[in-house]
Coordinates of C-alpha atoms and ligand atoms in Angstrom, one line a residue:
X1 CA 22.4 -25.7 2.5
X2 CA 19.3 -25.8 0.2
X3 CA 20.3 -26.5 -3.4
X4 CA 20.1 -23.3 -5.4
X5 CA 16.7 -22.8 -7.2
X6 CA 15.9 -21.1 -9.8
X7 CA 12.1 -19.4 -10.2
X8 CA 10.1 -20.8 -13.5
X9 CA 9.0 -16.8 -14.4
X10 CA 12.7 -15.7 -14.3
X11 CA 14.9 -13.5 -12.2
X12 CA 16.3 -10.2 -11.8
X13 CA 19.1 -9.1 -13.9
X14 CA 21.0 -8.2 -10.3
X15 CA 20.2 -6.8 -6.7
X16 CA 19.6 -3.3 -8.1
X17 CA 17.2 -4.2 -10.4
X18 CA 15.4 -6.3 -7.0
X19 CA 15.3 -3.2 -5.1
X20 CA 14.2 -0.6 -7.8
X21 CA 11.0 -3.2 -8.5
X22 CA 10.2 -3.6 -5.2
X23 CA 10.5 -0.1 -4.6
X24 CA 8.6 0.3 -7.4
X25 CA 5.9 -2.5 -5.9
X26 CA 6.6 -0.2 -2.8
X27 CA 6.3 3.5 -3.2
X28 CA 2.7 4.0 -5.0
X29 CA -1.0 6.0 -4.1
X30 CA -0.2 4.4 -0.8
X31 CA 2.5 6.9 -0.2
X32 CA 1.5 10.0 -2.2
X33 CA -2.7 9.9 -2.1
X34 CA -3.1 7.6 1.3
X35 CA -0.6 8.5 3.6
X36 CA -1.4 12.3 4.0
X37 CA -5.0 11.7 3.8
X38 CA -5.3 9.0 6.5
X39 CA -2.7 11.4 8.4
X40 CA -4.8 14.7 7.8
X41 CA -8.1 12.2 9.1
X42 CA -6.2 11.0 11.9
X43 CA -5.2 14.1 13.7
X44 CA -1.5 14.2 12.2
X45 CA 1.8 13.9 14.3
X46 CA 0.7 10.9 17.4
X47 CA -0.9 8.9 14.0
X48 CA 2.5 9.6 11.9
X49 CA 4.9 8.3 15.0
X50 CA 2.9 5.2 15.5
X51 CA 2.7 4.5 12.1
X52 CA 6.8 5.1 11.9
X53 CA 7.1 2.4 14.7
X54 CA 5.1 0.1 12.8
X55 CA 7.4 0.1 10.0
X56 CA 10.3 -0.1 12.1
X57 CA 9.4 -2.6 14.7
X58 CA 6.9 -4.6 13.0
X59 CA 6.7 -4.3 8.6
X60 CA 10.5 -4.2 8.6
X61 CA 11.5 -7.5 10.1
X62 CA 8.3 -9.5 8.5
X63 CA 9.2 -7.6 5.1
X64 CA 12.8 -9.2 5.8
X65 CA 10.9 -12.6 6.7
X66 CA 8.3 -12.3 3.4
X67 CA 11.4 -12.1 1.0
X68 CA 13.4 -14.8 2.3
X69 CA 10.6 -17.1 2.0
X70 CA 10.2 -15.9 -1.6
X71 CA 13.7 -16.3 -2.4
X72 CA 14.0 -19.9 -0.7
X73 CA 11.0 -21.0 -2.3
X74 CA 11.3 -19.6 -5.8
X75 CA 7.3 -20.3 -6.8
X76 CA 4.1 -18.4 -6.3
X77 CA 3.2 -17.3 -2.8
X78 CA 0.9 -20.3 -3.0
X79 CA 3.4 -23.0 -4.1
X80 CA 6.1 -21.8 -1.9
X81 CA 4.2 -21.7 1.3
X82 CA 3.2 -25.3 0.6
X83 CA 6.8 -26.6 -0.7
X84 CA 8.7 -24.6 2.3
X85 CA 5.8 -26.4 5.0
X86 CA 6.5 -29.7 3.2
X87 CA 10.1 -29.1 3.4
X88 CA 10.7 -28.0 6.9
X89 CA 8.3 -30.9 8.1
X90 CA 4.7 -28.6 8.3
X91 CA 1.5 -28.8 7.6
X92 CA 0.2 -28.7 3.5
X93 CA -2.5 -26.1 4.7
X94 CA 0.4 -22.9 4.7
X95 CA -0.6 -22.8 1.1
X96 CA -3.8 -21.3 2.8
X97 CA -1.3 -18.2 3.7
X98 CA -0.5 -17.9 -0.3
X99 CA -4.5 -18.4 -1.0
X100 CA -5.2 -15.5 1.7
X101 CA -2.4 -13.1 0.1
X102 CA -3.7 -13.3 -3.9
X103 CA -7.0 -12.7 -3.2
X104 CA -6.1 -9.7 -1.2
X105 CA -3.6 -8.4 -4.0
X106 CA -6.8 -8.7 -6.0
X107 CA -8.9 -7.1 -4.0
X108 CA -6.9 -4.5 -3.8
X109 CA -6.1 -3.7 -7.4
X110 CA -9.7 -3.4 -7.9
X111 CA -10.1 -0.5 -6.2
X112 CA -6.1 0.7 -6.1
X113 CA -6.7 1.0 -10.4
X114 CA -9.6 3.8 -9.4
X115 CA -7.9 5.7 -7.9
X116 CA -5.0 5.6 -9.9
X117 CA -7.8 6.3 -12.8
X118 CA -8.4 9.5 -10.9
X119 CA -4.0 10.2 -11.5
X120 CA -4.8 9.9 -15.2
X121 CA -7.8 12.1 -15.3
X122 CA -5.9 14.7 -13.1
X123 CA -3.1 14.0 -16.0
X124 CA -4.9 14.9 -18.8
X125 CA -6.2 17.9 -17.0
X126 CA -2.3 19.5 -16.3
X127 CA -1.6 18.5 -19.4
X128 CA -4.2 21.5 -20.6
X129 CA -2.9 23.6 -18.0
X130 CA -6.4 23.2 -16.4
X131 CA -5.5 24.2 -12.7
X132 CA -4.2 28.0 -13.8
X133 CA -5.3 30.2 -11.2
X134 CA -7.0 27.6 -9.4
X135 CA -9.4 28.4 -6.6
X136 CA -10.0 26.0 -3.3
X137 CA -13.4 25.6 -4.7
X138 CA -12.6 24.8 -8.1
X139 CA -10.4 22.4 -6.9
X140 CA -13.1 20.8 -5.2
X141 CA -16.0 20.9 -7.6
X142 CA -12.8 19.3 -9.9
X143 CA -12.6 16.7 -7.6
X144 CA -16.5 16.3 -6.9
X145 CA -17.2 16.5 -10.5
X146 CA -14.9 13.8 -11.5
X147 CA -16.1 11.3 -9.0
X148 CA -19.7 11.5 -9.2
X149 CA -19.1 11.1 -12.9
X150 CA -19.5 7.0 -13.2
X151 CA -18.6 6.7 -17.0
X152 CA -15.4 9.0 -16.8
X153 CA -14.6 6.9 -13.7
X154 CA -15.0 4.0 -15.7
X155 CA -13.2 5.0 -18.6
X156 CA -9.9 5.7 -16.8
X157 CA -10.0 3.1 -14.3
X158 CA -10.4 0.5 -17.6
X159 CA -6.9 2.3 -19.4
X160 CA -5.6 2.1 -16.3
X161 CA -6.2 -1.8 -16.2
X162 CA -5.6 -2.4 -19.6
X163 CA -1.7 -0.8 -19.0
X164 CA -1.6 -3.2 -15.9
X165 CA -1.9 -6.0 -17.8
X166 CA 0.2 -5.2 -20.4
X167 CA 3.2 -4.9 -18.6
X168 CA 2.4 -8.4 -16.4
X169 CA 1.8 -9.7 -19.3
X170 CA 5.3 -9.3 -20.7
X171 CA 6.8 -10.9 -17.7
X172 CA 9.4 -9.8 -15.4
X173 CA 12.6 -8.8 -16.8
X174 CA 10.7 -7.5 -19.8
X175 CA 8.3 -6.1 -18.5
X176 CA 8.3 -5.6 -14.8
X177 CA 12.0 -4.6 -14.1
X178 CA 12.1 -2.2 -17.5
X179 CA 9.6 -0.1 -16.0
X180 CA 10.8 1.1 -12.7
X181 CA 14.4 1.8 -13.8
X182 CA 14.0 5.7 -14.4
X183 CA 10.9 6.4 -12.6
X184 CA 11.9 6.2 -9.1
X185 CA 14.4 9.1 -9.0
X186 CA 12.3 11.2 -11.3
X187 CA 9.1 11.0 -8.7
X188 CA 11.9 12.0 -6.2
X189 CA 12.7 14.9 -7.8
X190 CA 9.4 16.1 -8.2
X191 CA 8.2 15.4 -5.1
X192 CA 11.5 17.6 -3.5
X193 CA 10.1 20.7 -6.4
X194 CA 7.0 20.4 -4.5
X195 CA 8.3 20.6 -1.0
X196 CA 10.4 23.6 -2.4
X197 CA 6.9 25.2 -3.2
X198 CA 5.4 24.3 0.3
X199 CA 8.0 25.5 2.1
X200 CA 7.7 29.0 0.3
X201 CA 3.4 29.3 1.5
X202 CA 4.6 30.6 4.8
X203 CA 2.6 27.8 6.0
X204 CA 5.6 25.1 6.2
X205 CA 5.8 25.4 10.1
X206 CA 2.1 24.8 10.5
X207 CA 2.0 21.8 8.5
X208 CA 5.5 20.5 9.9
X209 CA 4.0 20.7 13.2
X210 CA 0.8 19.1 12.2
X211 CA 2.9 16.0 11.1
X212 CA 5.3 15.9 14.0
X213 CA 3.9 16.9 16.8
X214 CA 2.1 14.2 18.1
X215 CA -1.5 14.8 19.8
X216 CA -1.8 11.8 21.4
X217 CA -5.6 12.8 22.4
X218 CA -6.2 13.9 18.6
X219 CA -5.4 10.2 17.6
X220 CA -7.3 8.0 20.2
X221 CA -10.7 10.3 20.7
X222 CA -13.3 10.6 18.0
X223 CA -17.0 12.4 18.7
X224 CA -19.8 10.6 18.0
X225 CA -22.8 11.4 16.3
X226 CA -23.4 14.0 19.1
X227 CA -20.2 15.3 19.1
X228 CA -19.0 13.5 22.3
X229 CA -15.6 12.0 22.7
X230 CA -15.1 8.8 22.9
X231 CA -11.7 6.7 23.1
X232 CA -11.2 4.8 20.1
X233 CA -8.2 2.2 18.8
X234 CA -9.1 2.0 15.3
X235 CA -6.8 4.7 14.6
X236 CA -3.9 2.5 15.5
X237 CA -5.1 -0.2 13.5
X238 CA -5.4 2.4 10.6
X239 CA -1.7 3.0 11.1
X240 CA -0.3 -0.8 11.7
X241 CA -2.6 -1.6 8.1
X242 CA -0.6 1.2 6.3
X243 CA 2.8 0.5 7.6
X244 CA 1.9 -3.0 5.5
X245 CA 0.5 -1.7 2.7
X246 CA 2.9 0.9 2.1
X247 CA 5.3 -1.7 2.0
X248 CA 3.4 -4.2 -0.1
X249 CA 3.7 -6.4 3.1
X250 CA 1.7 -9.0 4.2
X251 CA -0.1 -10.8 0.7
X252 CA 3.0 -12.5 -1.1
X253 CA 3.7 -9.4 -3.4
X254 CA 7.0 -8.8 -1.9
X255 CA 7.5 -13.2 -1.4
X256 CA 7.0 -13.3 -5.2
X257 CA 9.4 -10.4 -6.1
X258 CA 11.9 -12.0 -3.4
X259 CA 11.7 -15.3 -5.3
X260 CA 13.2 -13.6 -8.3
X261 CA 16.3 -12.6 -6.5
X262 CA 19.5 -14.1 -6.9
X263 CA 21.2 -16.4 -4.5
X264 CA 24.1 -14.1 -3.4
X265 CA 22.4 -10.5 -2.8
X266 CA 21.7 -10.0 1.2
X267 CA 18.0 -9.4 1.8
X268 CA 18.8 -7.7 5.0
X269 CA 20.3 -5.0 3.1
X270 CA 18.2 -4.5 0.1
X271 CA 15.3 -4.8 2.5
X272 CA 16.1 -1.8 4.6
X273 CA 17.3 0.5 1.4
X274 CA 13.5 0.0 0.4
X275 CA 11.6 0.5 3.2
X276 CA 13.7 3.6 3.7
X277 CA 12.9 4.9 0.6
X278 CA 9.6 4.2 1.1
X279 CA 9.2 5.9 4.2
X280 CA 11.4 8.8 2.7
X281 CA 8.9 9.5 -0.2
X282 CA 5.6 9.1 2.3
X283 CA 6.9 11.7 4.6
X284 CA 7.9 13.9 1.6
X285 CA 4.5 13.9 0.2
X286 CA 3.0 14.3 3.5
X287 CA 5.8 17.5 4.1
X288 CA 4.6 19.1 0.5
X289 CA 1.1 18.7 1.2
X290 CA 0.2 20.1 4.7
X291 CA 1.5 23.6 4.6
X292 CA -0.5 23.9 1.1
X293 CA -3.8 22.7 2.7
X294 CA -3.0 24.9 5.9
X295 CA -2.1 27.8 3.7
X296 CA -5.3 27.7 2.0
X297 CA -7.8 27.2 4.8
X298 CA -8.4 23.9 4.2
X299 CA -9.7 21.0 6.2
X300 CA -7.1 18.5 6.7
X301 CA -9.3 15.5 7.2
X302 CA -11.0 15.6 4.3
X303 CA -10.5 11.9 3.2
X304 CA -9.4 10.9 -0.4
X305 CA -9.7 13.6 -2.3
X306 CA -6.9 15.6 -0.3
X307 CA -4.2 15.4 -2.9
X308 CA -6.5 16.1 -5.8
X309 CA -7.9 19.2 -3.9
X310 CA -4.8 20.3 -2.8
X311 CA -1.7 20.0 -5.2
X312 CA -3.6 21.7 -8.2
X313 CA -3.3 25.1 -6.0
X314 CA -0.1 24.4 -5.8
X315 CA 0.7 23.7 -9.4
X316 CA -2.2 26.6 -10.1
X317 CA -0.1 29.4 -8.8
X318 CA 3.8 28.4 -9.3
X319 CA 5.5 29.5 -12.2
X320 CA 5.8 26.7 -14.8
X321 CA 2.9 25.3 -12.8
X322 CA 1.9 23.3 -15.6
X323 CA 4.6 21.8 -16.7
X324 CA 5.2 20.8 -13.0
X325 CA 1.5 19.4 -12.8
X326 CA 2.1 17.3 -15.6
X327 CA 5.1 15.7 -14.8
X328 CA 3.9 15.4 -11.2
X329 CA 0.7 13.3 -12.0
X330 CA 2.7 11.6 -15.0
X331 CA 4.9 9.9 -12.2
X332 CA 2.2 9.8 -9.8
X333 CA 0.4 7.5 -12.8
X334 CA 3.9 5.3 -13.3
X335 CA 4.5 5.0 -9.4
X336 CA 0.4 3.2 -9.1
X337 CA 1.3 1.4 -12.0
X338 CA 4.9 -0.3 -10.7
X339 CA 2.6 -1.1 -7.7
X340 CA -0.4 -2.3 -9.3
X341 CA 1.3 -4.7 -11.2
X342 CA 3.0 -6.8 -8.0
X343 CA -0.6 -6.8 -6.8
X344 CA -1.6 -8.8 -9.3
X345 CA 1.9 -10.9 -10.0
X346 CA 1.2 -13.4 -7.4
X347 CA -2.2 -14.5 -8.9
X348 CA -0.9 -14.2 -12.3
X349 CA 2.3 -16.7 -11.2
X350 CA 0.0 -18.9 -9.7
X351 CA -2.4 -19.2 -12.8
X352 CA 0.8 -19.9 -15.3
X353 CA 2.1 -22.8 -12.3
X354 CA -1.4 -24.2 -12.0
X355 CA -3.2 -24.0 -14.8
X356 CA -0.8 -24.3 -17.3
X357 CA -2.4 -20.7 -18.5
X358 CA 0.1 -18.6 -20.8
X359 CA 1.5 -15.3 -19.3
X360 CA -0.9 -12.9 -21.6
X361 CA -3.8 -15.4 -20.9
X362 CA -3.6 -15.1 -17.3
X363 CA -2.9 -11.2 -17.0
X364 CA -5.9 -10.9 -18.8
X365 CA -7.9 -12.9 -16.8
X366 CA -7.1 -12.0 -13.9
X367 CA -7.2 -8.1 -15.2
X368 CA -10.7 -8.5 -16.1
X369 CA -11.9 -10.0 -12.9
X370 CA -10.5 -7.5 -11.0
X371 CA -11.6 -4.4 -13.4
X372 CA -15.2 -5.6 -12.6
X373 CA -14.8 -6.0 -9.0
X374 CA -13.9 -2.3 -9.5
X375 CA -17.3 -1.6 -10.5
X376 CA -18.4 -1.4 -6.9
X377 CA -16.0 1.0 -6.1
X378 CA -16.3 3.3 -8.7
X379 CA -20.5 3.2 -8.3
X380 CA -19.7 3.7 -4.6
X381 CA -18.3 7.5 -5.1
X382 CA -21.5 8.4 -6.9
X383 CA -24.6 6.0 -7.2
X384 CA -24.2 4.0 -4.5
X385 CA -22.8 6.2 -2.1
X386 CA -26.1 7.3 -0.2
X387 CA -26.8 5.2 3.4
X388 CA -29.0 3.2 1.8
X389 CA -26.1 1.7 0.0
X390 CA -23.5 1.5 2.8
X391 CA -22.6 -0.8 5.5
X392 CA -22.2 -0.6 9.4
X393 CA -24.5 2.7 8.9
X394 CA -25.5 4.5 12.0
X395 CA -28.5 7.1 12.5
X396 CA -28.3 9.5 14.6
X397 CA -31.0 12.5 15.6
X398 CA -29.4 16.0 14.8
X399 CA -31.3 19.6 14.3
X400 CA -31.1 19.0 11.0
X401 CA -33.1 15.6 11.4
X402 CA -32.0 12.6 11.4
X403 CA -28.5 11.7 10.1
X404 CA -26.9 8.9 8.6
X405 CA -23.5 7.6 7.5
X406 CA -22.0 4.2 7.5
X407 CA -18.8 2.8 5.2
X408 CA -18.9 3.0 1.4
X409 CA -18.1 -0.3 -0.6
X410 CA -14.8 1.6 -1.4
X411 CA -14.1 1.9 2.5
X412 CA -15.1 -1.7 3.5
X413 CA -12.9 -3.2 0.6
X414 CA -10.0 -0.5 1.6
X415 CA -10.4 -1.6 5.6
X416 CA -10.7 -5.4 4.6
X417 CA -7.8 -5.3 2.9
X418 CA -5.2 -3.4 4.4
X419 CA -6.3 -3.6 8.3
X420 CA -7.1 -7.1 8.3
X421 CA -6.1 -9.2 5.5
X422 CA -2.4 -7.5 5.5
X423 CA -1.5 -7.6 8.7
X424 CA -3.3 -11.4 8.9
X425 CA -0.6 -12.7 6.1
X426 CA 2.2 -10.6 7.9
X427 CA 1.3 -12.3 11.7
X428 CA 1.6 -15.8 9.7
X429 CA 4.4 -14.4 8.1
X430 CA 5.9 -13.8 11.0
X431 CA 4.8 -17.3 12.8
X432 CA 5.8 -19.3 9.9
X433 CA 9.3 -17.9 9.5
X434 CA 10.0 -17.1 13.1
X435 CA 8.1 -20.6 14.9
X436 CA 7.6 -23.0 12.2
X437 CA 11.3 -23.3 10.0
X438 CA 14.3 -24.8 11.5
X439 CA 16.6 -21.6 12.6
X440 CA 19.3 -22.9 10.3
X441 CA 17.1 -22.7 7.5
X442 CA 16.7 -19.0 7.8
X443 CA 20.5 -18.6 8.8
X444 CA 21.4 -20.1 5.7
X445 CA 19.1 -17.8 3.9
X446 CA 19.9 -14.4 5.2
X447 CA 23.3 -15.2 4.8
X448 CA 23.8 -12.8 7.5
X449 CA 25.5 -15.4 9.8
X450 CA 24.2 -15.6 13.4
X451 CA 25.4 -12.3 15.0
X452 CA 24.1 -9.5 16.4
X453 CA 22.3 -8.3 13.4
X454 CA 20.5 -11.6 12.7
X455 CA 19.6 -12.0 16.6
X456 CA 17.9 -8.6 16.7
X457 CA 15.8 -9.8 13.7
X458 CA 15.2 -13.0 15.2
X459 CA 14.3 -11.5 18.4
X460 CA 11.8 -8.5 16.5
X461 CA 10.4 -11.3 14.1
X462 CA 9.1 -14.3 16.8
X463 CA 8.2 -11.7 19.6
X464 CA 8.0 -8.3 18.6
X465 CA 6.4 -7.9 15.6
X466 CA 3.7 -10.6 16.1
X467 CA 2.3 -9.5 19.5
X468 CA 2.3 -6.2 18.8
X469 CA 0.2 -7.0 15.8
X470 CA -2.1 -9.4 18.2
X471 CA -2.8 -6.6 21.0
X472 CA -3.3 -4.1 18.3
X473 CA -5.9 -6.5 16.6
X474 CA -7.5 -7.7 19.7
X475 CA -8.0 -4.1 21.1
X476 CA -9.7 -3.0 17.8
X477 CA -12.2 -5.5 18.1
X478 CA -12.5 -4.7 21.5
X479 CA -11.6 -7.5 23.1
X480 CA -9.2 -6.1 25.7
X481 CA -11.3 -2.3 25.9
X482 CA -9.6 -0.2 28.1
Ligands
LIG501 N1 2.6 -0.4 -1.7 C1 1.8 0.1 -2.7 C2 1.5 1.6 -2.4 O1 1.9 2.1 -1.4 C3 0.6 -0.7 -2.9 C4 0.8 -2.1 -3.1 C5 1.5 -2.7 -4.1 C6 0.5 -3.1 -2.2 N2 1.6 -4.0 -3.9 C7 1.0 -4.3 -2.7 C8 -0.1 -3.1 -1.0 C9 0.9 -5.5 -2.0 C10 -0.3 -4.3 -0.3 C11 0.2 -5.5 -0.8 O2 0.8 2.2 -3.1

């Protein structure tokens, strides 16, 4: 039996207020703006089924893995990686595992505040009942307007960092656990208002099919330059990187929030409410949205502005539309910022354990570090986003001339992080957990005892989850082409 530890920054008040924060870390722009446009980009239903088995097979038992080692080590990701190594007789260099996670929660929040920026803007914009009557292209020269606008950019990604910090600041029962209470069942709500609306375009059955039906040969063939099809993994990658970062898997988010929960809750349990939940409110999004694009002739795959282009139609042409619209993009705003703010927890825990740093003094630092590194992104929707300032860029000859396009700095920070760093942490995750501690270790953690439940974990967790990971990486980099 390990002694019982207690965390330095605090703990949750119970195992409810565990699962509504990590829910809260959980459920953000990852399943309301990313899912359905990664979904819409990757051909719908095949994508949507592997990305369900990803969650089930593979996020699910390392999620299960991440929290118990936050709860038996109680520190930062950092700290508990090296004191769990020391302790079950490993290497000091885990800690490396910790290192890898905080400066992917960072990288992440730099761009994930953006975006959520862009939730504000759209805020203030219900707010003035400004998508009355709505037309497909005013919703796009909206959405184009706001992001090649670098100042307004600027201006709500900056609020939207400023509230970050505020609430890390103020630490986790105060701040942290106070905030998510309410918000998750409203968002619910809102979200089932919405689906009420799509199902009423006449379009419901188009865009249920478009996200269940899977097209195996939509997912795995992409035309090139010339318009010739060529077979292509990435997709699959696309969908293994989500299932983590929907999750807030894989970077010591879900480790830190684990080390503030008490001894006596089951993990297994709480662990599975929230990825349910999390799944339930992707799906929903993804439900509401289709049939409105479908219904109004528009492209599904047209990358991250789908939501913004979409949903004011919606909330245009309802009764009560802006109320709706308002309240919608309200929770939208409080659903990125209960994420945004475990993104940043593990560096901030770590600063306060290392460096001696105050709370406040450490949520500012680390805000302000990552509010600049969101400079690139925000120039990369408007003056950097031209060829010339891209990566990986390929040419290619068309009618029209020659053509070029290559990855934003948005996209190459986006791809870093959530379909290699994430799934990265979650294989060593998974290794650590599974290969490196003593079984009893994680017996007397889960507190499952040794039965069928624990076994299928066990099984899913040393074998399962980290090949799968492994072939999907190696056959994105092309290793094993087929
Ligand atoms: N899961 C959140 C979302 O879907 C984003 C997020 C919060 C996250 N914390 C994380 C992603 C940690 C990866 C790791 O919006």
């Amino acid at each position: 039996m390990s002694e019982l530890r207690d965390s330095i920054h605090g703990q949750w008040s119970g195992r409810w207020a565990f699962i509504l924060a990590a829910t809260g870390s959980a459920v953000g722009l990852g399943n309301i703006w990313k899912f359905p446009y990664i979904t819409g980009d990757n051909g719908g239903g095949a994508f949507v089924l592997v990305y369900l088995l990803c969650i089930l097979l593979i996020g699910l038992p390392i999620m299960v893995a991440e929290v118990m080692l936050g709860r038996r080590g109680r520190r930062s990701p950092i700290n508990t990686m090296y004191h769990l190594a020391k302790e079950e007789g490993r290497l000091p260099t885990w800690r490396l595992l910790g290192w890898m996670g905080v400066v992917a929660g960072f990288l992440i929040l730099s761009y994930y505040a953006v975006v959520a920026g862009w939730a504000l803007a759209y805020l203030s914009r219900a707010f003035g009942g400004g998508f009355e009557g709505i037309t497909p292209d005013q919703a796009e020269g909206m959405f184009v307007g706001l992001i090649s606008d670098p100042e307004r950019l600027l201006a709500w990604h900056t609020i939207f960092m400023v509230m970050t910090m505020v609430i890390v600041a103020r630490g986790v029962r105060g701040g942290l656990e106070r905030a998510v209470r309410f918000l998750m069942p409203a968002l619910l709500v809102l979200l089932l208002i919405l689906l009420g609306y799509a199902m009423n375009t006449g379009y419901f059955a188009e865009g249920m099919r478009f996200m269940f039906q899977p097209d195996f040969h939509a997912l795995l063939y992409r035309p090139d330059e010339l318009g010739i099809m060529h077979f292509t993994w990435a997709p699959v990658m696309v969908a293994l990187g989500h299932a983590f970062f929907t999750l807030s898997l894989g970077m010591g988010a879900i480790m830190i929030y684990g080390s503030y929960l008490p001894k006596q809750s089951s993990i297994v349990k709480t662990t599975g409410t929230i990825a349910l939940m999390d799944t339930a409110v992707a799906l929903l999004a993804g439900m509401a949205i289709f049939p409105i694009v479908f219904a109004n002739g528009l492209e599904p795959g047209q990358g991250p502005g789908l939501i913004f282009q979409t949903l004011p139609l919606a909330f245009g042409a309802m009764p009560g539309g802006a109320i709706f619209a308002t309240l919608f993009f309200l929770l939208l705003v409080f659903a990125a910022w209960s994420s945004a703010i475990s993104l940043i927890e593990p560096l901030v825990a770590w600063l306060v354990e290392r460096k001696g740093l105050t709370r406040t003094a450490a949520a500012v630092w680390s805000g302000l570090g990552a509010w600049l590194l969101g400079l690139v992104t925000i120039f990369s929707f408007n003056i950097w986003s031209s060829p010339e300032y891209q990566f990986f860029v390929r040419c290619a000859d068309t009618e029209a001339g020659e053509e070029c396009s290559g990855m934003t700095a948005f996209a190459v920070l986006d791809y870093l992080t959530a379909n290699i760093m994430l799934p990265l942490g979650g294989l060593f995750i998974a290794i650590f957990a599974g290969w490196r501690m003593r079984r009893a270790s994680s017996v007397d953690e889960l507190g499952v005892g040794d039965g069928w439940l624990y076994r299928s974990w066990y099984l899913l967790l040393r074998y399962v989850a980290p090949l799968a990971v492994i072939i999907i990486f190696l056959n994105a980099i092309g290793v094993l082409a087929f």
